[in-house]
Short mmCIF file of C-alpha atoms in Angstrom, two decimals:
data_model
loop_
_atom_site.label_atom_id
_atom_site.label_comp_id
_atom_site.label_asym_id
_atom_site.label_seq_id
_atom_site.Cartn_x
_atom_site.Cartn_y
_atom_site.Cartn_z
CA MET O 1 41.88 52.49 -50.44
CA ASN O 2 42.32 48.73 -49.88
CA THR O 3 40.92 48.57 -46.34
CA ILE O 4 37.80 50.45 -45.26
CA GLU O 5 36.88 50.69 -41.58
CA VAL O 6 33.13 50.36 -41.00
CA ALA O 7 31.20 50.79 -37.76
CA LEU O 8 28.08 48.67 -37.21
CA VAL O 9 26.10 50.22 -34.35
CA VAL O 10 23.87 47.86 -32.38
CA GLN O 11 21.51 50.36 -30.74
CA ASN O 12 18.48 50.41 -28.47
CA CYS O 13 15.84 52.37 -30.39
CA LEU O 14 12.76 53.55 -28.51
CA ALA O 15 9.59 53.62 -30.61
CA GLY O 16 8.24 57.15 -30.88
CA GLU O 17 11.13 58.71 -28.91
CA TYR O 18 12.82 60.55 -31.76
CA GLU O 19 14.76 63.04 -29.63
CA LYS O 20 16.20 60.34 -27.36
CA ASN O 21 17.13 58.19 -30.35
CA LEU O 22 18.71 61.19 -32.06
CA GLU O 23 20.84 61.95 -28.99
CA SER O 24 21.93 58.32 -28.80
CA THR O 25 22.72 58.26 -32.52
CA CYS O 26 24.90 61.36 -32.32
CA HIS O 27 26.74 59.83 -29.34
CA PHE O 28 27.48 56.64 -31.26
CA ILE O 29 28.58 58.58 -34.33
CA SER O 30 31.17 60.37 -32.20
CA LEU O 31 32.40 57.05 -30.78
CA ALA O 32 32.62 55.51 -34.24
CA ILE O 33 34.59 58.45 -35.58
CA GLU O 34 37.00 58.17 -32.64
CA LYS O 35 37.52 54.51 -33.56
CA GLY O 36 38.46 55.55 -37.10
CA ALA O 37 35.32 54.43 -38.94
CA ARG O 38 34.86 55.86 -42.42
CA ILE O 39 31.35 54.42 -42.81
CA ILE O 40 28.89 54.26 -39.90
CA VAL O 41 25.81 52.04 -40.17
CA PHE O 42 22.78 52.14 -37.85
CA PRO O 43 19.86 49.68 -37.57
CA GLU O 44 16.65 49.90 -39.54
CA MET O 45 14.41 52.75 -38.30
CA ASN O 46 16.86 53.63 -35.53
CA LEU O 47 15.72 57.27 -35.30
CA THR O 48 12.01 56.56 -34.90
CA GLY O 49 12.05 53.06 -33.50
CA TYR O 50 10.08 50.21 -35.06
CA VAL O 51 6.48 49.08 -34.73
CA ALA O 52 4.16 47.34 -37.19
CA ASN O 53 0.78 48.25 -35.77
CA ASP O 54 -1.41 51.35 -35.49
CA ASP O 55 1.26 53.03 -33.35
CA ILE O 56 3.24 53.62 -36.53
CA LEU O 57 0.92 56.52 -37.33
CA SER O 58 2.41 58.47 -34.41
CA VAL O 59 5.91 56.99 -34.63
CA ALA O 60 6.52 57.86 -38.31
CA ARG O 61 8.07 61.26 -39.04
CA SER O 62 8.43 63.61 -41.95
CA VAL O 63 11.99 64.47 -42.85
CA THR O 64 12.94 67.95 -41.65
CA GLU O 65 15.62 70.34 -42.80
CA ASP O 66 17.02 70.30 -39.26
CA MET O 67 17.56 66.54 -39.44
CA LEU O 68 19.14 66.73 -42.87
CA ASP O 69 21.41 69.61 -41.89
CA LEU O 70 22.53 67.84 -38.71
CA PHE O 71 23.63 64.63 -40.41
CA LYS O 72 24.99 66.33 -43.51
CA GLY O 73 27.14 68.46 -41.25
CA MET O 74 28.37 65.52 -39.18
CA ALA O 75 29.26 63.52 -42.29
CA GLU O 76 31.00 66.42 -43.98
CA ASN O 77 32.95 67.51 -40.90
CA SER O 78 34.16 64.00 -40.14
CA LYS O 79 34.71 63.01 -43.78
CA SER O 80 32.66 59.90 -43.08
CA THR O 81 29.49 58.37 -44.50
CA ILE O 82 26.57 57.91 -42.10
CA LEU O 83 23.64 55.53 -42.65
CA VAL O 84 20.57 56.14 -40.46
CA GLY O 85 17.00 54.89 -40.69
CA LEU O 86 13.49 55.99 -39.86
CA ALA O 87 9.84 55.34 -40.51
CA GLU O 88 9.52 58.13 -43.08
CA ARG O 89 6.19 59.86 -43.68
CA THR O 90 6.14 61.45 -47.13
CA TRP O 91 4.09 64.39 -48.41
CA ASP O 92 1.34 62.05 -49.66
CA GLU O 93 1.00 60.42 -46.20
CA ARG O 94 2.71 57.20 -47.23
CA ILE O 95 5.04 55.58 -44.71
CA TYR O 96 8.30 53.98 -45.84
CA ALA O 97 11.03 52.09 -44.04
CA SER O 98 13.78 54.40 -45.24
CA HIS O 99 17.53 54.47 -44.81
CA PHE O 100 19.40 57.70 -45.45
CA VAL O 101 22.99 57.81 -46.67
CA PHE O 102 24.78 61.02 -45.70
CA ASN O 103 27.95 61.40 -47.72
CA ALA O 104 31.24 63.02 -46.81
CA ASP O 105 30.71 65.68 -49.49
CA GLY O 106 27.53 66.94 -47.78
CA SER O 107 25.10 65.23 -50.16
CA PHE O 108 22.61 62.52 -49.22
CA ASP O 109 20.67 59.64 -50.77
CA ILE O 110 17.70 57.53 -49.67
CA TYR O 111 16.97 53.82 -49.92
CA ARG O 112 13.36 52.76 -49.28
CA LYS O 113 12.70 49.14 -48.35
CA ILE O 114 11.54 47.20 -51.39
CA HIS O 115 10.10 44.05 -49.82
CA ILE O 116 7.46 44.61 -47.15
CA SER O 117 6.64 41.67 -44.89
CA PRO O 118 3.04 40.43 -44.62
CA PHE O 119 2.75 41.95 -41.13
CA GLU O 120 3.95 45.35 -42.38
CA LYS O 121 1.90 45.71 -45.56
CA LYS O 122 -1.03 47.35 -43.80
CA TYR O 123 1.20 50.21 -42.65
CA PHE O 124 4.21 50.55 -44.97
CA SER O 125 4.56 51.33 -48.67
CA ALA O 126 7.24 49.61 -50.74
CA GLY O 127 10.14 51.37 -52.38
CA ASN O 128 10.80 50.74 -56.06
CA LYS O 129 14.48 51.48 -56.63
CA ILE O 130 17.59 49.32 -56.23
CA SER O 131 20.19 51.87 -55.24
CA ILE O 132 23.98 51.67 -55.33
CA PHE O 133 26.22 53.99 -53.31
CA ASN O 134 29.92 54.84 -53.33
CA SER O 135 31.94 55.93 -50.33
CA HIS O 136 35.71 55.97 -49.81
CA ASP O 137 36.16 53.82 -52.94
CA LEU O 138 33.70 51.27 -51.54
CA ILE O 139 30.63 50.44 -53.63
CA PHE O 140 27.70 49.23 -51.55
CA GLY O 141 24.04 48.41 -51.61
CA ILE O 142 21.47 48.45 -48.81
CA GLN O 143 18.79 45.95 -47.90
CA LEU O 144 16.46 46.36 -44.96
CA CYS O 145 15.56 43.30 -42.89
CA TYR O 146 12.95 41.34 -44.92
CA ASP O 147 14.70 42.40 -48.15
CA ALA O 148 17.47 39.91 -47.38
CA HIS O 149 15.19 36.91 -47.99
CA PHE O 150 15.03 37.61 -51.72
CA PRO O 151 18.18 36.36 -53.49
CA GLU O 152 17.34 38.26 -56.69
CA LEU O 153 17.93 41.54 -54.88
CA SER O 154 21.40 40.53 -53.72
CA LEU O 155 22.22 39.35 -57.24
CA ALA O 156 21.04 42.65 -58.73
CA ILE O 157 23.25 44.59 -56.31
CA ALA O 158 26.25 42.34 -56.97
CA LEU O 159 25.83 42.76 -60.73
CA LYS O 160 26.14 46.51 -60.21
CA GLN O 161 29.70 45.83 -58.96
CA ALA O 162 28.98 46.35 -55.27
CA ASP O 163 31.64 45.29 -52.77
CA VAL O 164 29.33 44.91 -49.78
CA ILE O 165 25.64 44.85 -48.90
CA PHE O 166 24.72 46.51 -45.62
CA ILE O 167 21.60 44.95 -44.08
CA PRO O 168 20.22 46.95 -41.13
CA HIS O 169 17.45 45.10 -39.29
CA ALA O 170 14.64 45.84 -36.88
CA SER O 171 13.93 42.19 -36.17
CA PRO O 172 12.30 41.42 -32.79
CA LEU O 173 11.62 38.18 -30.91
CA GLY O 174 13.85 35.29 -29.89
CA SER O 175 17.27 35.24 -28.31
CA SER O 176 20.41 36.70 -29.87
CA GLN O 177 21.66 33.18 -30.59
CA LYS O 178 18.41 32.16 -32.30
CA LYS O 179 18.43 35.34 -34.37
CA TYR O 180 22.04 34.72 -35.41
CA ASP O 181 21.23 31.11 -36.34
CA SER O 182 18.31 32.35 -38.45
CA TRP O 183 20.34 34.99 -40.26
CA ILE O 184 23.28 32.75 -40.99
CA ARG O 185 21.16 30.29 -42.99
CA HIS O 186 20.52 32.73 -45.81
CA LEU O 187 23.14 35.46 -45.42
CA ARG O 188 26.12 33.16 -45.93
CA ALA O 189 24.57 32.03 -49.21
CA ARG O 190 24.03 35.64 -50.32
CA ALA O 191 27.73 36.37 -49.76
CA PHE O 192 29.12 33.14 -51.24
CA ASP O 193 26.93 32.97 -54.33
CA ASN O 194 27.61 36.58 -55.29
CA GLY O 195 31.24 36.97 -54.20
CA ILE O 196 30.34 39.92 -51.98
CA TYR O 197 30.67 41.01 -48.34
CA ILE O 198 27.50 40.96 -46.22
CA ALA O 199 27.31 43.13 -43.09
CA ALA O 200 24.16 42.83 -40.98
CA LEU O 201 23.07 44.36 -37.68
CA ASN O 202 19.97 44.60 -35.51
CA GLN O 203 18.37 46.91 -33.01
CA THR O 204 18.69 45.69 -29.43
CA GLY O 205 16.66 45.72 -26.24
CA ASP O 206 13.16 46.84 -25.25
CA ASN O 207 11.64 49.41 -27.62
CA GLY O 208 9.08 50.67 -25.08
CA LYS O 209 6.16 49.38 -27.17
CA GLY O 210 6.17 45.73 -26.21
CA LEU O 211 8.91 44.47 -28.54
CA PHE O 212 12.34 43.16 -27.54
CA PHE O 213 15.12 43.05 -30.12
CA PRO O 214 17.99 40.56 -29.74
CA GLY O 215 21.36 42.19 -30.33
CA VAL O 216 23.24 40.69 -33.26
CA CYS O 217 25.74 41.88 -35.84
CA LEU O 218 28.00 40.05 -38.24
CA LEU O 219 30.32 40.33 -41.22
CA ILE O 220 30.48 37.58 -43.82
CA GLY O 221 33.26 37.50 -46.39
CA PRO O 222 32.84 36.95 -50.14
CA ASP O 223 33.83 33.31 -49.60
CA GLY O 224 30.78 32.78 -47.36
CA HIS O 225 32.75 32.48 -44.12
CA VAL O 226 31.84 34.51 -41.04
CA ILE O 227 34.62 37.00 -40.33
CA TYR O 228 33.08 38.74 -37.34
CA LYS O 229 30.04 38.12 -35.15
CA SER O 230 28.57 39.52 -31.96
CA ILE O 231 25.73 37.76 -30.18
CA ASP O 232 25.12 40.24 -27.39
CA ASP O 233 22.17 42.40 -26.31
CA SER O 234 24.32 45.34 -25.21
CA GLU O 235 24.52 48.59 -27.19
CA ARG O 236 27.88 48.84 -28.88
CA VAL O 237 29.90 50.15 -31.82
CA HIS O 238 31.41 47.21 -33.70
CA LEU O 239 34.35 48.03 -35.96
CA ILE O 240 34.77 45.79 -39.01
CA ARG O 241 37.07 45.94 -42.02
CA ILE O 242 36.21 45.50 -45.68
CA GLU O 243 39.29 44.31 -47.58
CA LYS O 244 39.32 45.06 -51.30
CA THR O 245 42.24 42.66 -51.78
CA VAL O 246 40.07 39.79 -50.48
CA LEU O 247 37.34 40.70 -52.97
CA ASN O 248 39.85 40.84 -55.81
CA LYS O 249 41.26 37.43 -54.86
CA ILE O 250 37.82 35.81 -54.90
CA ARG O 251 36.70 37.52 -58.09
CA SER O 252 39.83 36.58 -60.01
CA HIS O 253 39.47 32.88 -59.16
CA PRO O 254 37.65 30.91 -61.88
CA MET O 255 36.11 28.47 -59.39
CA LYS O 256 35.22 30.91 -56.60
CA TYR O 257 33.43 33.68 -58.51
CA PHE O 258 30.29 32.38 -60.14
CA LEU O 259 28.55 35.40 -61.65
CA PRO O 260 30.49 35.50 -64.97
CA ASN O 261 29.21 31.98 -65.75
CA ARG O 262 25.50 32.63 -65.34
CA ARG O 263 23.28 31.33 -68.17
CA ILE O 264 21.34 34.56 -68.50
CA ASP O 265 19.97 33.40 -71.85
CA LEU O 266 17.81 30.88 -69.97
CA PHE O 267 16.37 33.37 -67.50
CA GLU O 268 15.24 36.18 -69.77
#
């Protein structure tokens, strides 16, 4: 499959309102499927909402069989892959910023945020696995928000032959334009240096706990150029396209694909 349709869902996610967020998520999944999306990506912690204070103790949720069955069924029935996030409470009472990947075959995987910001370290535990996923002949990695500031992680994902990195955010404060300007400084470099697509999206609006999230989403091509952007606080399904032929063109060019020429002998 040379072209893969992907939906980036900019969503208002109410902190601690799991049922409302779940209803909204299911609604947007239906819209994305109608638009022909094969992969559907939601913001960081979209099911629970995001906070980084003591409220997280009530906002975080354990994963239930009902939740797993719901999304596994939706993915399998639609033959799509669905990426949703939550503040996940595990059996040992740790809390992770987790993103679940529900595959079209009914299976699922989990990515847990590796890099925890200084403001989050009191509340969240760090994941310890760099995961790679495959859907509809598209190989992808996931980073969550603060993860994107560490170029080594993008390099590690690119070296595993990923085509795209999805970067769901729960990044409050500032206007949509200021958030876009902030993201573009480092995300274009991640794409260009590694010859990889970067697709990023944020929550949007008031989360009901004193935080406002500026609505932003974007797609950057493997040449570092912005292919698609939305700087808008409204909830919306954004349909983007990942072109394998574009990746192949960049990666077959001796002066546009840099990874084969790394001096790894100097870095070990």
